[in-house]
Amino acid sequence: MHGDFEAQRHWMEITINLPVSQWYFHQLEWWGLDYPPLTAYHSWLVGKIGSLINPSWFALYTSRGLDDSSLKIFMRASVLVSEYLFYIPAGAVLLRRLSRLEGVHTWDCSIALVALFMQPATILIDHAHFQYNTVMLGFVLASMASLMAGKLLWGCIFFVAALGFKQMALYYAPAFFAYLLGICLFPRLRLERLFYIAVVTALSFALLFAPLMLGSLYDARLGVPPDPEVEDFIIPTIHPLLSSLPLPAGLHIKPEAIYYPPLHQLAQSVHRIFPFARGLFEDKVANIWCTLNLVVKLRRYSTATLQRLSLIATLAAIAPPCTILFFKPKKQLLSLALATTAWGFFLCSFQVHEKSVLLPLLPMTVLLAADGGLSPSVRAWVGWANILGAWTMFPLLKRDELRIPYYVLTFLWAYILGLPPTSLSLYSGRRHRSDDLETSTKVLHLTFYIWMIGWHVVEGFAEPPNGLPDLWIVINVAVGTAGFGICYLWCLWRLAALSGLIEPPESRRRISDKGKQKAL
């Protein structure tokens, strides 16, 4: 249990037992708090409720590594309640608004809603591996729903809340920024709208960090040290992050100044939230850096070099979708732009975790509620991406003994959408409609499905060769990276097609079909 479960429990332990100023400083070697303030506030609330039931669950120091069945039930119940408070209502509102916007039948919207809530990767990570990702994803869905309804300021507030809960929401930030800036500039300049968006966003961030900043001021006045193991308050030295700031000549930060405790607190929280010192990646994850590392050992390069390389690659990946959305700020393009941008981040950015694949999969799954979302050409791609995403997380899930939930949930989701291995209807027979799958797509998807099934057979019954203990995981990473790269290209291509930059193949097929009918 000394994984994400213990991390979440430990954050509840420190937030309910320690002053606010010590949250981001407390014994960082044991699952130190490294998420934004809203996660800390949520941990405090859940910890307070849990301590009313059994105070020993979150007792300071003595509860470390606690393996109590009642605690597990409580913690998993807190995930379920959090999901029903944030994720479920936001998803329902978004898909309802999107389906109405694009004239989609209620029945099709209901199927899309079931698919969204039954995403195997999301359920496995949050309810089995144990996370609260659906809170952050719920805020993202609420932000999207607000933008679909034209409520821009509420969209900003909800997205700041998503960023304030988990920094992974930054995967969506460039696309949201491009959309909001685009609707302020096109088709005509609207400075007043831009001003309100900027002010509300700044105020939302200020409100988010206010308890942390005010708490540090209050604790400093009482003489409470940032480090709980120090008995007396000691004026801290300047935080390394603050000392690296390019300040104007003659301007200095003074540790003894009254304004310094909030700055120190802010610098420490940013340092913990963005762990650049950890390196390009920690575990084997299906992105280009981990895959490239199989051929070129990247760890021999300096962290600064890898950071710059990652930044350049990420900017190159997210620039096309953000540019399209900026010049074509249409509501119908928002989901695709968010998916494409998130894929770019997942493939190219710094410190990517396996669970980060949930971010591109969410807006991609939302496409099922759009016009033509349940057509074979869209349903096959969305379904394939979700099954591939769950498959790449199997090594992580296997360590937590979650094989059976993995198989059950992926098979159930495939059955709901009529996908392999439960059904081959999308990939069999000739193409009769303009939105049926191309032969090349059928071959591509079926090849990956065969690879995934074959990998499970080999991994389940054969030991890796001597000297190559991670061979099956390495193959999983390489195949997953190739598949996710294809998902990125498909989302980008479809975004360009729906924006009018290129002609979608469906249009060319309709023209070809009409020509054949006339010839007959």
Coordinates of C-alpha atoms in Angstrom, one line a residue:
M1 CA 0.0 0.0 0.0
H2 CA 3.0 2.3 0.1
G3 CA 2.1 3.9 -3.2
D4 CA -0.5 6.4 -4.3
F5 CA -2.9 5.2 -1.6
E6 CA -0.4 6.0 1.1
A7 CA 0.5 9.3 -0.5
Q8 CA -3.2 10.4 -0.4
R9 CA -3.6 9.2 3.1
H10 CA -0.4 10.9 4.3
W11 CA -1.5 14.2 2.8
M12 CA -4.7 14.0 4.9
E13 CA -2.5 13.2 7.9
I14 CA -0.3 16.3 7.5
T15 CA -3.1 18.7 6.5
I16 CA -5.3 18.0 9.5
N17 CA -2.4 17.9 12.0
L18 CA 0.1 20.6 10.9
P19 CA -0.2 24.3 10.4
V20 CA -0.8 25.5 6.8
S21 CA 2.7 26.9 6.6
Q22 CA 4.2 23.4 7.1
W23 CA 2.2 21.4 4.5
Y24 CA 4.8 21.7 1.7
F25 CA 7.8 21.4 4.0
H26 CA 6.9 18.4 6.1
Q27 CA 9.3 15.4 5.7
L28 CA 9.4 15.4 2.0
E29 CA 11.1 12.0 1.8
W30 CA 7.9 10.3 2.9
W31 CA 5.3 11.1 0.2
G32 CA 5.7 14.9 0.6
L33 CA 2.8 17.0 -0.7
D34 CA 3.5 17.8 -4.3
Y35 CA 0.1 18.8 -5.7
P36 CA -1.4 22.3 -5.9
P37 CA -3.3 23.8 -3.0
L38 CA -6.8 22.6 -3.9
T39 CA -5.7 19.0 -3.5
A40 CA -4.4 20.0 0.0
Y41 CA -7.7 21.6 0.9
H42 CA -9.6 18.5 -0.4
S43 CA -7.2 16.3 1.6
W44 CA -7.9 18.4 4.7
L45 CA -11.7 18.1 4.3
V46 CA -11.6 14.3 3.7
G47 CA -9.1 13.8 6.5
K48 CA -11.3 15.8 8.9
I49 CA -14.3 13.6 8.0
G50 CA -12.2 10.4 8.3
S51 CA -10.7 11.4 11.7
L52 CA -14.3 11.7 13.1
I53 CA -14.8 8.1 12.2
N54 CA -11.4 6.8 13.4
P55 CA -8.7 9.3 14.6
S56 CA -6.0 6.6 14.3
W57 CA -6.3 6.6 10.5
F58 CA -4.6 10.0 10.2
A59 CA -2.7 10.2 13.5
L60 CA 0.6 12.1 12.9
Y61 CA 3.6 9.8 12.4
T62 CA 2.0 6.7 14.0
S63 CA -0.4 6.1 11.0
R64 CA 2.3 5.8 8.4
G65 CA 1.8 2.8 6.1
L66 CA -1.4 1.9 7.9
D67 CA -3.0 -1.2 6.3
D68 CA -6.5 -1.1 7.7
S69 CA -9.5 -2.6 5.8
S70 CA -11.9 0.0 7.2
L71 CA -9.6 2.8 6.1
K72 CA -9.5 1.4 2.6
I73 CA -13.2 1.4 2.4
F74 CA -13.4 5.0 3.6
M75 CA -10.7 6.2 1.2
R76 CA -12.3 4.5 -1.8
A77 CA -15.7 5.8 -0.8
S78 CA -14.2 9.3 -0.7
V79 CA -13.1 8.8 -4.3
L80 CA -16.6 7.7 -5.3
V81 CA -18.3 10.6 -3.5
S82 CA -15.8 13.1 -5.0
E83 CA -16.5 11.7 -8.5
Y84 CA -20.2 12.0 -8.1
L85 CA -19.9 15.5 -6.8
F86 CA -17.7 16.8 -9.6
Y87 CA -17.1 14.4 -12.6
I88 CA -20.6 12.9 -13.1
P89 CA -22.7 16.1 -13.2
A90 CA -20.1 18.0 -15.2
G91 CA -19.9 15.3 -17.8
A92 CA -23.7 15.0 -18.1
V93 CA -24.0 18.8 -18.5
L94 CA -21.2 19.0 -21.1
L95 CA -22.5 16.1 -23.3
R96 CA -26.0 17.4 -23.2
R97 CA -24.9 20.9 -24.3
L98 CA -22.6 19.5 -27.0
S99 CA -25.3 17.2 -28.4
R100 CA -27.8 20.0 -28.5
L101 CA -25.2 22.3 -30.2
E102 CA -24.5 19.8 -32.9
G103 CA -28.1 18.4 -33.2
V104 CA -27.3 14.9 -31.9
H105 CA -30.1 12.6 -31.0
T106 CA -30.7 12.1 -27.2
W107 CA -30.2 8.3 -27.6
D108 CA -26.8 8.8 -29.1
C109 CA -25.9 11.3 -26.4
S110 CA -26.9 8.7 -23.8
I111 CA -24.6 6.1 -25.3
A112 CA -21.7 8.6 -25.4
L113 CA -22.4 9.5 -21.7
V114 CA -22.2 5.8 -20.7
A115 CA -19.0 5.5 -22.6
L116 CA -17.5 8.6 -20.9
F117 CA -18.4 7.3 -17.4
M118 CA -17.2 3.8 -18.2
Q119 CA -13.7 4.7 -19.5
P120 CA -11.6 1.8 -18.3
A121 CA -8.4 3.7 -17.7
T122 CA -10.2 6.3 -15.5
I123 CA -11.9 3.8 -13.4
L124 CA -8.8 1.6 -13.0
I125 CA -6.6 4.5 -11.9
D126 CA -9.0 6.3 -9.6
H127 CA -10.9 3.5 -8.0
A128 CA -8.4 0.6 -8.2
H129 CA -4.9 2.2 -8.2
F130 CA -6.3 5.0 -6.1
Q131 CA -6.3 8.6 -7.2
Y132 CA -8.7 11.6 -7.3
N133 CA -8.2 12.5 -11.0
T134 CA -11.9 12.7 -11.6
V135 CA -12.1 15.8 -9.5
M136 CA -9.6 17.6 -11.8
L137 CA -11.2 16.1 -14.9
G138 CA -14.7 17.2 -13.6
F139 CA -13.5 20.8 -13.4
V140 CA -12.2 20.5 -16.9
L141 CA -15.5 19.2 -18.1
A142 CA -17.3 22.0 -16.3
S143 CA -15.0 24.5 -18.0
M144 CA -15.8 23.0 -21.4
A145 CA -19.5 23.0 -20.6
S146 CA -19.3 26.7 -19.6
L147 CA -17.5 27.6 -22.8
M148 CA -20.1 25.7 -24.9
A149 CA -22.8 27.7 -23.2
G150 CA -20.9 31.0 -23.8
K151 CA -20.2 31.5 -20.1
L152 CA -16.6 32.4 -20.5
L153 CA -15.8 33.7 -17.0
W154 CA -17.2 30.6 -15.4
G155 CA -15.1 28.6 -17.8
C156 CA -12.0 30.4 -16.6
I157 CA -12.9 29.8 -12.9
F158 CA -13.5 26.1 -13.4
F159 CA -10.3 25.7 -15.3
V160 CA -8.3 27.5 -12.7
A161 CA -9.9 25.1 -10.2
A162 CA -8.7 22.2 -12.4
L163 CA -5.1 23.6 -12.4
G164 CA -5.4 24.2 -8.6
F165 CA -6.3 20.5 -8.0
K166 CA -3.7 18.9 -10.2
Q167 CA -0.9 20.5 -12.3
M168 CA -1.6 17.9 -15.0
A169 CA -4.4 20.1 -16.2
L170 CA -1.7 22.3 -17.8
Y171 CA -1.9 19.8 -20.7
Y172 CA -5.1 21.7 -21.6
A173 CA -3.9 25.2 -20.8
P174 CA -2.5 26.2 -24.3
A175 CA -5.8 25.1 -26.0
F176 CA -8.0 27.0 -23.6
F177 CA -5.7 30.0 -23.9
A178 CA -5.9 29.9 -27.7
Y179 CA -9.7 29.6 -27.7
L180 CA -10.3 32.4 -25.2
L181 CA -7.8 34.7 -26.9
G182 CA -9.3 33.8 -30.3
I183 CA -12.8 34.7 -29.4
C184 CA -11.6 38.1 -28.1
L185 CA -9.9 38.9 -31.4
F186 CA -12.0 37.3 -34.0
P187 CA -14.2 38.2 -35.8
R188 CA -13.6 41.6 -34.2
L189 CA -11.5 42.9 -31.3
R190 CA -13.2 42.8 -27.9
L191 CA -10.9 44.3 -25.4
E192 CA -13.5 44.5 -22.7
R193 CA -14.0 40.7 -22.9
L194 CA -10.3 40.1 -22.8
F195 CA -10.0 42.3 -19.7
Y196 CA -12.7 40.5 -17.8
I197 CA -11.2 37.1 -18.7
A198 CA -7.7 38.2 -17.4
V199 CA -9.1 39.8 -14.2
V200 CA -11.3 36.8 -13.3
T201 CA -8.4 34.3 -14.0
A202 CA -6.0 36.3 -11.8
L203 CA -8.6 36.6 -9.0
S204 CA -9.3 32.9 -9.2
F205 CA -5.6 32.1 -8.7
A206 CA -5.3 34.6 -5.9
L207 CA -8.3 33.0 -4.2
L208 CA -6.8 29.6 -4.7
F209 CA -3.5 30.5 -3.0
A210 CA -5.0 32.8 -0.4
P211 CA -5.4 30.3 2.5
L212 CA -1.9 29.1 2.0
M213 CA -0.4 32.7 1.9
L214 CA -2.5 34.0 4.8
G215 CA -1.8 30.9 6.8
S216 CA 1.9 31.4 6.4
L217 CA 1.6 35.0 7.6
Y218 CA -0.4 33.9 10.6
D219 CA 2.0 31.1 11.5
A220 CA 5.0 33.5 11.1
R221 CA 3.4 35.9 13.5
L222 CA 2.9 33.1 16.0
G223 CA 6.6 32.0 15.5
V224 CA 5.7 28.7 13.9
P225 CA 8.6 27.4 11.8
P226 CA 8.1 26.0 8.3
D227 CA 9.9 22.8 9.4
P228 CA 7.8 21.0 12.1
E229 CA 10.9 19.4 13.5
V230 CA 12.4 22.8 14.5
E231 CA 11.1 24.0 17.9
D232 CA 11.9 27.7 17.6
F233 CA 11.1 30.0 14.7
I234 CA 14.2 30.7 12.7
I235 CA 14.3 33.4 10.0
P236 CA 14.8 31.3 6.8
T237 CA 17.4 31.9 4.2
I238 CA 16.2 33.0 0.8
H239 CA 14.5 30.1 -1.0
P240 CA 16.6 28.9 -4.0
L241 CA 13.8 29.6 -6.4
L242 CA 13.5 33.2 -5.2
S243 CA 17.2 33.7 -5.3
S244 CA 17.3 32.7 -8.9
L245 CA 14.8 35.4 -9.9
P246 CA 16.2 38.1 -12.3
L247 CA 15.4 41.1 -10.1
P248 CA 16.3 44.7 -11.1
A249 CA 19.5 46.2 -9.7
G250 CA 19.1 47.5 -6.2
L251 CA 16.0 45.3 -5.5
H252 CA 16.5 42.6 -2.9
I253 CA 14.3 40.1 -1.1
K254 CA 14.8 40.3 2.6
P255 CA 14.0 37.2 4.7
E256 CA 13.2 39.3 7.7
A257 CA 10.6 41.4 5.9
I258 CA 6.9 40.9 6.7
Y259 CA 6.1 40.0 3.1
Y260 CA 8.7 37.2 3.0
P261 CA 6.8 34.2 4.6
P262 CA 4.1 34.2 1.9
L263 CA 6.8 34.4 -0.8
H264 CA 8.7 31.6 0.8
Q265 CA 5.5 29.5 1.0
L266 CA 4.7 30.2 -2.7
A267 CA 8.2 29.4 -3.8
Q268 CA 8.2 26.1 -1.9
S269 CA 4.8 25.1 -3.3
V270 CA 5.9 25.9 -6.9
H271 CA 9.1 23.9 -6.3
R272 CA 7.1 20.9 -5.1
I273 CA 4.4 21.1 -7.8
F274 CA 6.9 21.3 -10.7
P275 CA 9.7 18.8 -9.8
F276 CA 12.1 19.5 -12.7
A277 CA 15.0 18.2 -10.6
R278 CA 13.6 14.6 -10.8
G279 CA 14.7 14.2 -14.4
L280 CA 13.0 13.6 -17.8
F281 CA 11.1 10.5 -16.6
E282 CA 11.1 8.2 -13.6
D283 CA 9.3 5.0 -14.8
K284 CA 8.7 3.4 -18.1
V285 CA 5.9 5.3 -19.8
A286 CA 4.7 5.2 -23.4
N287 CA 6.1 8.6 -24.6
I288 CA 8.9 9.5 -27.0
W289 CA 11.5 10.1 -24.3
C290 CA 11.2 6.7 -22.7
T291 CA 11.1 5.0 -26.1
L292 CA 14.0 7.0 -27.4
N293 CA 16.0 6.1 -24.3
L294 CA 15.9 2.5 -25.4
V295 CA 18.2 3.5 -28.2
V296 CA 19.9 6.6 -27.0
K297 CA 20.6 6.8 -23.3
L298 CA 19.3 10.2 -22.4
R299 CA 20.4 10.2 -18.8
R300 CA 23.9 11.0 -19.9
Y301 CA 22.8 14.4 -20.9
S302 CA 22.4 17.2 -18.4
T303 CA 18.9 18.0 -16.9
A304 CA 19.0 21.5 -18.4
T305 CA 19.7 20.1 -21.9
L306 CA 16.8 17.6 -21.6
Q307 CA 14.5 20.3 -20.3
R308 CA 15.2 22.5 -23.3
L309 CA 14.8 19.5 -25.7
S310 CA 11.5 18.6 -24.0
L311 CA 10.3 22.2 -24.2
I312 CA 11.1 22.5 -27.9
A313 CA 9.4 19.2 -28.8
T314 CA 6.3 20.0 -26.7
L315 CA 6.0 23.5 -28.3
A316 CA 6.3 22.0 -31.8
A317 CA 3.6 19.4 -31.0
I318 CA 1.1 21.8 -29.5
A319 CA 1.6 24.7 -31.9
P320 CA -0.5 23.4 -34.8
P321 CA -3.7 22.6 -32.8
C322 CA -3.4 25.9 -30.8
T323 CA -2.9 27.9 -34.0
I324 CA -5.9 26.4 -35.7
L325 CA -8.1 27.0 -32.6
F326 CA -6.8 30.6 -32.3
F327 CA -7.8 31.5 -35.8
K328 CA -10.9 29.3 -35.8
P329 CA -12.3 29.7 -32.3
K330 CA -15.3 27.5 -32.7
K331 CA -17.1 25.5 -30.0
Q332 CA -17.2 22.5 -32.2
L333 CA -13.4 22.4 -32.4
L334 CA -12.7 22.7 -28.7
S335 CA -12.7 19.0 -27.8
L336 CA -10.5 18.0 -30.7
A337 CA -8.0 20.8 -29.9
L338 CA -7.8 19.8 -26.2
A339 CA -7.2 16.2 -27.2
T340 CA -4.5 17.1 -29.7
T341 CA -2.7 19.4 -27.3
A342 CA -2.9 16.9 -24.5
W343 CA -1.5 14.2 -26.7
G344 CA 1.4 16.5 -27.6
F345 CA 2.1 17.1 -23.9
F346 CA 1.9 13.4 -23.1
L347 CA 4.3 12.4 -25.8
C348 CA 6.8 15.2 -25.5
S349 CA 6.7 16.9 -22.1
F350 CA 8.8 16.6 -18.9
Q351 CA 8.1 14.1 -16.1
V352 CA 5.1 12.2 -17.7
H353 CA 3.4 9.6 -15.6
E354 CA 1.4 6.6 -17.0
K355 CA -1.9 8.0 -15.6
S356 CA -1.4 11.2 -17.6
V357 CA -2.9 9.4 -20.5
L358 CA -6.3 10.1 -19.0
L359 CA -6.0 13.7 -20.1
P360 CA -6.0 13.2 -23.9
L361 CA -8.4 10.3 -23.6
L362 CA -11.1 12.5 -21.9
P363 CA -11.7 15.1 -24.6
M364 CA -11.2 12.4 -27.3
T365 CA -14.0 10.4 -25.7
V366 CA -16.2 13.5 -25.6
L367 CA -16.2 13.4 -29.4
L368 CA -18.7 10.5 -29.2
A369 CA -21.4 13.1 -28.3
A370 CA -20.6 15.3 -31.3
D371 CA -22.1 15.1 -34.7
G372 CA -21.1 11.8 -36.2
G373 CA -19.5 10.8 -33.0
L374 CA -21.0 7.2 -33.0
S375 CA -20.2 6.8 -36.7
P376 CA -17.8 3.9 -37.5
S377 CA -15.0 6.3 -38.4
V378 CA -15.0 8.2 -35.1
R379 CA -16.1 5.3 -32.8
A380 CA -13.3 3.1 -34.0
W381 CA -10.6 5.7 -33.3
V382 CA -11.9 6.8 -29.9
G383 CA -12.4 3.2 -28.8
W384 CA -9.0 2.1 -30.1
A385 CA -7.3 4.9 -28.2
N386 CA -9.0 4.1 -24.9
I387 CA -8.2 0.4 -25.1
L388 CA -4.6 1.2 -26.0
G389 CA -4.4 3.7 -23.1
A390 CA -5.6 1.0 -20.7
W391 CA -3.2 -1.5 -22.2
T392 CA -0.2 0.7 -21.7
M393 CA -1.0 1.0 -18.0
F394 CA -1.2 -2.8 -17.5
P395 CA 2.4 -3.1 -16.0
L396 CA 1.4 -0.5 -13.4
L397 CA -1.9 -2.2 -12.7
K398 CA -0.2 -5.6 -12.5
R399 CA 2.0 -4.4 -9.7
D400 CA -1.2 -3.6 -7.8
E401 CA -2.7 -7.0 -8.6
L402 CA -5.4 -5.4 -10.7
R403 CA -5.4 -7.9 -13.7
I404 CA -9.0 -9.0 -13.3
P405 CA -10.5 -5.5 -13.0
Y406 CA -8.4 -4.5 -16.0
Y407 CA -9.8 -7.4 -18.2
V408 CA -13.4 -7.0 -17.0
L409 CA -13.5 -3.2 -17.6
T410 CA -11.7 -3.2 -20.9
F411 CA -13.9 -6.0 -22.2
L412 CA -17.1 -4.3 -21.0
W413 CA -16.1 -1.0 -22.6
A414 CA -15.3 -2.8 -25.9
Y415 CA -18.7 -4.5 -25.7
I416 CA -20.5 -1.2 -25.2
L417 CA -19.0 0.3 -28.3
G418 CA -18.9 -2.8 -30.4
L419 CA -15.1 -3.0 -30.6
P420 CA -12.5 -5.8 -30.7
P421 CA -12.1 -8.3 -29.2
T422 CA -15.8 -8.5 -28.4
S423 CA -17.0 -7.6 -31.9
L424 CA -15.4 -7.2 -35.4
S425 CA -18.4 -5.5 -37.0
L426 CA -16.6 -2.2 -37.5
Y427 CA -13.7 -3.9 -39.3
S428 CA -15.5 -6.5 -41.4
G429 CA -17.3 -6.2 -44.7
R430 CA -17.0 -3.6 -47.5
R431 CA -17.4 0.1 -47.1
H432 CA -21.0 1.1 -48.0
R433 CA -21.2 4.5 -46.4
S434 CA -19.0 7.6 -46.5
D435 CA -18.3 7.4 -42.8
D436 CA -17.2 3.8 -42.8
L437 CA -13.6 2.9 -42.1
E438 CA -10.9 3.1 -44.7
T439 CA -9.1 -0.2 -45.4
S440 CA -5.9 1.3 -44.2
T441 CA -7.5 2.2 -40.8
K442 CA -8.9 -1.3 -40.5
V443 CA -5.4 -2.8 -41.1
L444 CA -3.8 -0.4 -38.7
H445 CA -6.2 -0.9 -35.8
L446 CA -6.5 -4.7 -36.2
T447 CA -2.6 -4.9 -36.2
F448 CA -2.5 -3.1 -32.9
Y449 CA -5.3 -5.2 -31.5
I450 CA -3.4 -8.4 -32.4
W451 CA -0.2 -7.0 -30.9
M452 CA -2.0 -6.2 -27.6
I453 CA -3.7 -9.6 -27.4
G454 CA -0.5 -11.4 -28.4
W455 CA 1.5 -9.4 -25.8
H456 CA -0.9 -10.4 -23.1
V457 CA -0.5 -14.1 -24.0
V458 CA 3.3 -14.0 -24.1
E459 CA 3.5 -11.8 -20.9
G460 CA 1.1 -14.1 -19.1
F461 CA 2.7 -17.4 -19.9
A462 CA 6.4 -16.7 -20.8
E463 CA 9.2 -15.4 -18.7
P464 CA 11.4 -12.7 -20.3
P465 CA 14.9 -13.8 -21.4
N466 CA 17.8 -13.8 -18.9
G467 CA 19.4 -10.4 -18.9
L468 CA 16.3 -8.7 -20.2
P469 CA 13.8 -8.7 -17.3
D470 CA 11.9 -5.7 -18.6
L471 CA 11.5 -6.9 -22.2
W472 CA 7.7 -7.2 -22.1
I473 CA 7.4 -3.7 -20.5
V474 CA 9.8 -2.3 -23.1
I475 CA 7.6 -3.7 -25.9
N476 CA 4.5 -2.3 -24.2
V477 CA 6.1 1.2 -24.1
A478 CA 7.3 1.1 -27.7
V479 CA 4.0 -0.1 -29.2
G480 CA 2.1 2.3 -27.0
T481 CA 4.2 5.3 -28.1
A482 CA 3.6 4.4 -31.7
G483 CA -0.1 4.2 -31.1
F484 CA -0.3 7.4 -29.2
G485 CA 1.7 9.2 -31.9
I486 CA -0.9 8.0 -34.4
C487 CA -3.7 9.2 -32.1
Y488 CA -2.1 12.7 -32.1
L489 CA -1.9 12.7 -35.9
W490 CA -5.5 11.6 -36.2
C491 CA -6.8 14.3 -33.8
L492 CA -4.7 17.0 -35.6
W493 CA -5.9 15.8 -39.0
R494 CA -9.5 15.8 -38.0
L495 CA -9.2 19.2 -36.3
A496 CA -7.8 20.6 -39.6
A497 CA -10.6 19.0 -41.5
L498 CA -13.4 20.3 -39.3
S499 CA -11.9 23.8 -39.3
G500 CA -12.0 23.9 -43.1
L501 CA -8.2 23.9 -43.6
I502 CA -8.4 20.6 -45.5
E503 CA -11.2 18.7 -47.1
P504 CA -12.4 15.8 -45.0
P505 CA -12.3 12.4 -46.7
E506 CA -16.0 12.0 -46.0
S507 CA -16.7 14.8 -48.4
R508 CA -14.5 13.2 -51.1
R509 CA -16.2 9.9 -50.6
R510 CA -19.7 11.5 -51.0
I511 CA -18.6 13.2 -54.2
S512 CA -17.2 9.9 -55.5
D513 CA -20.3 8.0 -54.5
K514 CA -22.5 10.5 -56.3
G515 CA -20.4 10.2 -59.4
K516 CA -20.7 6.5 -59.4
Q517 CA -24.5 6.7 -59.0
K518 CA -24.7 9.1 -61.9
A519 CA -22.6 6.9 -64.1
L520 CA -24.9 4.0 -63.3

